[in-house]
PDB file of C-alpha atoms in Angstrom:
ATOM      1  CA  MET A  28     -44.190 -97.543 -21.784  1.00  0.00           C
ATOM      2  CA  GLY A  29     -47.281 -99.043 -20.194  1.00  0.00           C
ATOM      3  CA  LYS A  30     -47.335-102.017 -17.864  1.00  0.00           C
ATOM      4  CA  SER A  31     -49.930-104.747 -17.509  1.00  0.00           C
ATOM      5  CA  LEU A  32     -50.420-107.787 -15.321  1.00  0.00           C
ATOM      6  CA  TYR A  33     -49.511-111.127 -16.973  1.00  0.00           C
ATOM      7  CA  SER A  34     -49.635-114.656 -15.669  1.00  0.00           C
ATOM      8  CA  LEU A  35     -46.638-116.926 -16.317  1.00  0.00           C
ATOM      9  CA  ILE A  36     -46.123-120.544 -15.387  1.00  0.00           C
ATOM     10  CA  LEU A  37     -42.541-121.010 -14.206  1.00  0.00           C
ATOM     11  CA  SER A  38     -40.739-123.806 -12.417  1.00  0.00           C
ATOM     12  CA  ASP A  39     -40.167-123.327  -8.705  1.00  0.00           C
ATOM     13  CA  GLU A  40     -36.392-123.611  -9.211  1.00  0.00           C
ATOM     14  CA  VAL A  41     -36.395-120.782 -11.765  1.00  0.00           C
ATOM     15  CA  VAL A  42     -38.481-118.551  -9.489  1.00  0.00           C
ATOM     16  CA  SER A  43     -36.152-119.278  -6.569  1.00  0.00           C
ATOM     17  CA  ARG A  44     -33.082-118.306  -8.613  1.00  0.00           C
ATOM     18  CA  VAL A  45     -34.822-115.225 -10.018  1.00  0.00           C
ATOM     19  CA  ASP A  46     -35.774-114.118  -6.501  1.00  0.00           C
ATOM     20  CA  ARG A  47     -32.200-114.514  -5.224  1.00  0.00           C
ATOM     21  CA  LEU A  48     -30.766-112.644  -8.201  1.00  0.00           C
ATOM     22  CA  ALA A  49     -33.401-109.909  -7.893  1.00  0.00           C
ATOM     23  CA  SER A  50     -32.617-109.489  -4.195  1.00  0.00           C
ATOM     24  CA  ARG A  51     -28.882-109.120  -4.895  1.00  0.00           C
ATOM     25  CA  GLN A  52     -29.629-106.435  -7.503  1.00  0.00           C
ATOM     26  CA  GLY A  53     -32.104-104.537  -5.334  1.00  0.00           C
ATOM     27  CA  LEU A  54     -35.056-105.426  -7.568  1.00  0.00           C
ATOM     28  CA  ASN A  55     -38.272-107.325  -7.140  1.00  0.00           C
ATOM     29  CA  ARG A  56     -39.154-110.403  -9.207  1.00  0.00           C
ATOM     30  CA  SER A  57     -41.256-108.530 -11.780  1.00  0.00           C
ATOM     31  CA  GLN A  58     -38.582-105.877 -12.314  1.00  0.00           C
ATOM     32  CA  LEU A  59     -35.889-108.486 -12.918  1.00  0.00           C
ATOM     33  CA  VAL A  60     -38.026-110.596 -15.269  1.00  0.00           C
ATOM     34  CA  ASN A  61     -39.005-107.433 -17.168  1.00  0.00           C
ATOM     35  CA  ARG A  62     -35.333-106.430 -17.456  1.00  0.00           C
ATOM     36  CA  ILE A  63     -34.218-109.899 -18.623  1.00  0.00           C
ATOM     37  CA  LEU A  64     -36.948-110.091 -21.258  1.00  0.00           C
ATOM     38  CA  ALA A  65     -36.326-106.516 -22.443  1.00  0.00           C
ATOM     39  CA  GLU A  66     -32.585-107.197 -22.847  1.00  0.00           C
ATOM     40  CA  TYR A  67     -33.313-110.454 -24.659  1.00  0.00           C
ATOM     41  CA  CYS A  68     -35.633-108.587 -27.057  1.00  0.00           C
ATOM     42  CA  SER A  69     -33.152-105.682 -27.434  1.00  0.00           C
ATOM     43  CA  LEU A  70     -35.675-103.256 -25.959  1.00  0.00           C
ATOM     44  CA  VAL A  71     -34.496-100.252 -23.934  1.00  0.00           C
ATOM     45  CA  THR A  72     -36.838 -99.769 -20.994  1.00  0.00           C
ATOM     46  CA  PRO A  73     -37.210 -96.426 -19.180  1.00  0.00           C
ATOM     47  CA  GLU A  74     -35.416 -97.995 -16.202  1.00  0.00           C
ATOM     48  CA  LYS A  75     -32.490 -99.025 -18.415  1.00  0.00           C
ATOM     49  CA  ARG A  76     -32.368 -95.555 -20.006  1.00  0.00           C
ATOM     50  CA  ILE A  77     -32.191 -93.920 -16.566  1.00  0.00           C
ATOM     51  CA  GLU A  78     -29.521 -96.362 -15.406  1.00  0.00           C
ATOM     52  CA  SER A  79     -27.480 -95.616 -18.551  1.00  0.00           C
ATOM     53  CA  VAL A  80     -27.707 -91.855 -17.961  1.00  0.00           C
ATOM     54  CA  LEU A  81     -26.824 -92.071 -14.259  1.00  0.00           C
ATOM     55  CA  ASP A  82     -24.006 -94.535 -14.899  1.00  0.00           C
ATOM     56  CA  ALA A  83     -22.586 -92.148 -17.512  1.00  0.00           C
ATOM     57  CA  VAL A  84     -22.842 -89.178 -15.094  1.00  0.00           C
ATOM     58  CA  ASN A  85     -21.052 -91.304 -12.498  1.00  0.00           C
ATOM     59  CA  ARG A  86     -18.231 -92.123 -14.949  1.00  0.00           C
ATOM     60  CA  LEU A  87     -17.945 -88.519 -16.174  1.00  0.00           C
ATOM     61  CA  MET A  88     -17.786 -87.107 -12.636  1.00  0.00           C
ATOM     62  CA  ASP A  89     -15.612 -89.806 -11.059  1.00  0.00           C
ATOM     63  CA  GLY A  90     -12.130 -88.452 -10.470  1.00  0.00           C
ATOM     64  CA  ASP A  91     -13.358 -84.869 -10.948  1.00  0.00           C
ATOM     65  CA  GLY A  92     -11.504 -83.806  -7.821  1.00  0.00           C
ATOM     66  CA  GLU A  93     -14.197 -81.367  -6.726  1.00  0.00           C
ATOM     67  CA  LEU A  94     -17.356 -83.461  -6.846  1.00  0.00           C
ATOM     68  CA  ALA A  95     -17.600 -87.023  -5.548  1.00  0.00           C
ATOM     69  CA  PRO A  96     -20.404 -89.063  -7.175  1.00  0.00           C
ATOM     70  CA  PHE A  97     -22.424 -91.702  -5.316  1.00  0.00           C
ATOM     71  CA  PHE A  98     -24.361 -94.018  -7.609  1.00  0.00           C
ATOM     72  CA  THR A  99     -26.145 -97.287  -6.870  1.00  0.00           C
ATOM     73  CA  PRO A 100     -27.242 -99.340  -9.905  1.00  0.00           C
ATOM     74  CA  ASN A 101     -30.973-100.002 -10.371  1.00  0.00           C
ATOM     75  CA  GLN A 102     -31.961 -96.652  -8.856  1.00  0.00           C
ATOM     76  CA  THR A 103     -33.562 -93.585 -10.456  1.00  0.00           C
ATOM     77  CA  ALA A 104     -31.409 -91.181  -8.461  1.00  0.00           C
ATOM     78  CA  MET A 105     -27.827 -90.459  -7.517  1.00  0.00           C
ATOM     79  CA  PHE A 106     -26.023 -87.754  -5.576  1.00  0.00           C
ATOM     80  CA  LEU A 107     -22.738 -85.897  -5.612  1.00  0.00           C
ATOM     81  CA  LYS A 108     -20.958 -84.236  -2.707  1.00  0.00           C
ATOM     82  CA  THR A 109     -18.416 -81.475  -2.453  1.00  0.00           C
ATOM     83  CA  SER A 110     -17.027 -79.319   0.322  1.00  0.00           C
ATOM     84  CA  LEU A 111     -16.677 -75.564   0.546  1.00  0.00           C
ATOM     85  CA  GLU A 112     -13.561 -73.625   1.458  1.00  0.00           C
ATOM     86  CA  TYR A 113     -15.365 -71.946   4.300  1.00  0.00           C
ATOM     87  CA  ARG A 114     -14.321 -72.096   7.945  1.00  0.00           C
ATOM     88  CA  TYR A 115     -15.257 -75.664   8.924  1.00  0.00           C
ATOM     89  CA  ARG A 116     -15.531 -77.017   5.312  1.00  0.00           C
ATOM     90  CA  PRO A 117     -19.285 -77.662   5.151  1.00  0.00           C
ATOM     91  CA  THR A 118     -20.579 -79.909   2.389  1.00  0.00           C
ATOM     92  CA  VAL A 119     -22.943 -79.306  -0.483  1.00  0.00           C
ATOM     93  CA  ARG A 120     -24.996 -82.162  -1.874  1.00  0.00           C
ATOM     94  CA  TYR A 121     -26.363 -82.407  -5.417  1.00  0.00           C
ATOM     95  CA  ASP A 122     -29.290 -84.843  -5.755  1.00  0.00           C
ATOM     96  CA  LEU A 123     -30.197 -85.897  -9.284  1.00  0.00           C
ATOM     97  CA  ARG A 124     -33.548 -87.682  -9.801  1.00  0.00           C
ATOM     98  CA  LEU A 125     -34.829 -88.832 -13.172  1.00  0.00           C
ATOM     99  CA  LEU A 126     -38.393 -89.804 -14.099  1.00  0.00           C
ATOM    100  CA  LEU A 127     -39.301 -92.960 -15.979  1.00  0.00           C
ATOM    101  CA  GLU A 128     -41.291 -90.874 -18.484  1.00  0.00           C
ATOM    102  CA  PRO A 129     -41.199 -87.110 -19.211  1.00  0.00           C
ATOM    103  CA  ARG A 130     -43.869 -85.124 -17.394  1.00  0.00           C
ATOM    104  CA  ASN A 131     -44.824 -81.581 -18.482  1.00  0.00           C
ATOM    105  CA  GLY A 132     -41.662 -81.325 -20.566  1.00  0.00           C
ATOM    106  CA  THR A 133     -39.365 -82.346 -17.706  1.00  0.00           C
ATOM    107  CA  ILE A 134     -37.493 -85.591 -17.123  1.00  0.00           C
ATOM    108  CA  GLY A 135     -36.352 -85.019 -13.557  1.00  0.00           C
ATOM    109  CA  GLU A 136     -34.942 -82.588 -11.065  1.00  0.00           C
ATOM    110  CA  LEU A 137     -31.670 -81.480  -9.527  1.00  0.00           C
ATOM    111  CA  SER A 138     -31.532 -80.341  -5.893  1.00  0.00           C
ATOM    112  CA  VAL A 139     -28.610 -78.486  -4.356  1.00  0.00           C
ATOM    113  CA  THR A 140     -28.496 -78.588  -0.560  1.00  0.00           C
ATOM    114  CA  PHE A 141     -26.083 -76.829   1.795  1.00  0.00           C
ATOM    115  CA  ARG A 142     -25.310 -79.099   4.759  1.00  0.00           C
ATOM    116  CA  THR A 143     -24.816 -76.389   7.386  1.00  0.00           C
ATOM    117  CA  THR A 144     -26.510 -74.611  10.268  1.00  0.00           C
ATOM    118  CA  SER A 145     -24.529 -71.392   9.747  1.00  0.00           C
ATOM    119  CA  GLU A 146     -27.048 -68.584   9.194  1.00  0.00           C
ATOM    120  CA  GLU A 147     -24.353 -66.579   7.425  1.00  0.00           C
ATOM    121  CA  LEU A 148     -23.595 -69.350   4.943  1.00  0.00           C
ATOM    122  CA  LEU A 149     -27.298 -70.095   4.396  1.00  0.00           C
ATOM    123  CA  ALA A 150     -27.832 -66.404   3.594  1.00  0.00           C
ATOM    124  CA  LEU A 151     -24.985 -66.541   1.035  1.00  0.00           C
ATOM    125  CA  ALA A 152     -26.465 -69.698  -0.485  1.00  0.00           C
ATOM    126  CA  ASP A 153     -29.879 -68.046  -0.720  1.00  0.00           C
ATOM    127  CA  ARG A 154     -28.375 -64.970  -2.407  1.00  0.00           C
ATOM    128  CA  TYR A 155     -26.538 -67.132  -4.940  1.00  0.00           C
ATOM    129  CA  PHE A 156     -29.618 -69.278  -5.606  1.00  0.00           C
ATOM    130  CA  ARG A 157     -31.743 -66.184  -6.311  1.00  0.00           C
ATOM    131  CA  LEU A 158     -29.133 -64.822  -8.728  1.00  0.00           C
ATOM    132  CA  ARG A 159     -28.942 -68.207 -10.435  1.00  0.00           C
ATOM    133  CA  ILE A 160     -32.732 -68.448 -10.790  1.00  0.00           C
ATOM    134  CA  GLU A 161     -32.871 -64.994 -12.354  1.00  0.00           C
ATOM    135  CA  ALA A 162     -30.009 -65.749 -14.760  1.00  0.00           C
ATOM    136  CA  GLU A 163     -31.471 -69.066 -15.886  1.00  0.00           C
ATOM    137  CA  THR A 164     -34.984 -67.691 -16.260  1.00  0.00           C
ATOM    138  CA  LEU A 165     -33.690 -64.848 -18.429  1.00  0.00           C
ATOM    139  CA  ALA A 166     -31.543 -67.254 -20.450  1.00  0.00           C
ATOM    140  CA  SER A 167     -34.533 -69.469 -21.298  1.00  0.00           C
ATOM    141  CA  PRO A 168     -37.542 -67.146 -21.544  1.00  0.00           C
ATOM    142  CA  ASP A 169     -39.501 -69.582 -23.744  1.00  0.00           C
ATOM    143  CA  ASN A 170     -39.025 -72.659 -21.576  1.00  0.00           C
ATOM    144  CA  PRO A 171     -37.475 -71.709 -18.220  1.00  0.00           C
ATOM    145  CA  PRO A 172     -36.950 -74.432 -15.641  1.00  0.00           C
ATOM    146  CA  ALA A 173     -39.203 -74.450 -12.588  1.00  0.00           C
ATOM    147  CA  PHE A 174     -37.462 -73.669  -9.314  1.00  0.00           C
ATOM    148  CA  THR A 175     -38.247 -74.331  -5.661  1.00  0.00           C
ATOM    149  CA  LEU A 176     -36.284 -72.418  -3.054  1.00  0.00           C
ATOM    150  CA  SER A 177     -36.060 -73.089   0.685  1.00  0.00           C
ATOM    151  CA  PRO A 178     -33.340 -72.165   3.215  1.00  0.00           C
ATOM    152  CA  GLY A 179     -30.090 -73.682   1.990  1.00  0.00           C
ATOM    153  CA  LYS A 180     -31.757 -75.644  -0.809  1.00  0.00           C
ATOM    154  CA  LEU A 181     -32.530 -75.048  -4.470  1.00  0.00           C
ATOM    155  CA  THR A 182     -34.425 -77.537  -6.638  1.00  0.00           C
ATOM    156  CA  ARG A 183     -34.805 -77.100 -10.372  1.00  0.00           C
ATOM    157  CA  THR A 184     -36.454 -79.165 -13.067  1.00  0.00           C
ATOM    158  CA  ILE A 185     -34.457 -80.820 -15.837  1.00  0.00           C
ATOM    159  CA  PRO A 186     -36.009 -80.437 -19.280  1.00  0.00           C
ATOM    160  CA  ALA A 187     -36.547 -83.625 -21.255  1.00  0.00           C
ATOM    161  CA  PRO A 188     -33.902 -83.975 -23.973  1.00  0.00           C
ATOM    162  CA  PRO A 189     -34.952 -84.052 -27.628  1.00  0.00           C
ATOM    163  CA  ASP A 190     -36.033 -87.459 -28.930  1.00  0.00           C
ATOM    164  CA  GLY A 191     -33.080 -89.527 -30.064  1.00  0.00           C
ATOM    165  CA  THR A 192     -30.618 -88.001 -27.565  1.00  0.00           C
ATOM    166  CA  GLU A 193     -28.150 -90.674 -26.516  1.00  0.00           C
ATOM    167  CA  PRO A 194     -27.773 -91.319 -22.765  1.00  0.00           C
ATOM    168  CA  GLU A 195     -24.077 -90.389 -22.895  1.00  0.00           C
ATOM    169  CA  GLU A 196     -24.862 -87.019 -24.507  1.00  0.00           C
ATOM    170  CA  PHE A 197     -27.618 -86.263 -21.991  1.00  0.00           C
ATOM    171  CA  ALA A 198     -25.303 -87.278 -19.130  1.00  0.00           C
ATOM    172  CA  ALA A 199     -22.592 -84.971 -20.488  1.00  0.00           C
ATOM    173  CA  ARG A 200     -25.039 -82.031 -20.460  1.00  0.00           C
ATOM    174  CA  ILE A 201     -26.089 -82.752 -16.881  1.00  0.00           C
ATOM    175  CA  SER A 202     -22.477 -83.219 -15.736  1.00  0.00           C
ATOM    176  CA  GLU A 203     -21.364 -79.969 -17.362  1.00  0.00           C
ATOM    177  CA  TYR A 204     -24.241 -78.067 -15.772  1.00  0.00           C
ATOM    178  CA  VAL A 205     -23.411 -79.415 -12.292  1.00  0.00           C
ATOM    179  CA  ARG A 206     -19.696 -78.621 -12.741  1.00  0.00           C
ATOM    180  CA  ARG A 207     -20.439 -75.068 -13.904  1.00  0.00           C
ATOM    181  CA  PHE A 208     -22.987 -74.513 -11.128  1.00  0.00           C
ATOM    182  CA  ASP A 209     -20.537 -75.784  -8.508  1.00  0.00           C
ATOM    183  CA  LYS A 210     -17.653 -73.668  -9.820  1.00  0.00           C
ATOM    184  CA  ASP A 211     -19.762 -70.489 -10.027  1.00  0.00           C
ATOM    185  CA  MET A 212     -21.291 -71.067  -6.580  1.00  0.00           C
ATOM    186  CA  LYS A 213     -17.900 -71.602  -4.947  1.00  0.00           C
ATOM    187  CA  ALA A 214     -16.470 -68.495  -6.634  1.00  0.00           C
ATOM    188  CA  PHE A 215     -19.466 -66.443  -5.460  1.00  0.00           C
ATOM    189  CA  ILE A 216     -19.167 -67.634  -1.855  1.00  0.00           C
ATOM    190  CA  HIS A 217     -15.393 -67.105  -1.858  1.00  0.00           C
ATOM    191  CA  ASP A 218     -15.763 -63.558  -3.218  1.00  0.00           C
ATOM    192  CA  GLN A 219     -18.574 -62.649  -0.807  1.00  0.00           C
ATOM    193  CA  ASN A 220     -16.745 -64.158   2.150  1.00  0.00           C
ATOM    194  CA  HIS A 221     -13.595 -62.174   1.412  1.00  0.00           C
ATOM    195  CA  LYS A 222     -15.508 -58.899   1.039  1.00  0.00           C
ATOM    196  CA  GLU A 223     -16.615 -59.037   4.652  1.00  0.00           C
TER     197      GLU A 223
END
């Protein structure tokens, strides 16, 4: 959805109210006016689509017990946190970022970051990440996700859903993937930790 510069003549009082409302919502004037006009015309903007997906992920993950979601409306990203049953209970953070428009068949990325300085735990994370990359690449040989690996962090692309996919359905897929990843990762670390 392209954007262009338009000139509007508005009363000073309207602009003042729009600016205050935009500030409260974490938007600028143009973003708020665009949103108001899109809603009035029943048009779903990329920003609204992203907000719908992230809001649905937030609702699906809230009360999960394992993963705590953190979502701020009007953003293109959110994160979830969990802790590991490992000595001092370090945390793992899942960062989900969505793009306004698909790029090269992807609509965003998911990063998993271990919040620790323990070399032992970082080595376990790295081992799990490498196994996960191999499994996912083999599972999707035609269109595997792209991965970036650094110490204690794995980032993978999220493929764009088929046209017509409802935000709730897409959010359910993302939520299920994060839950499964988290469960498998914790089981792997628990098993490896108890072998030693």
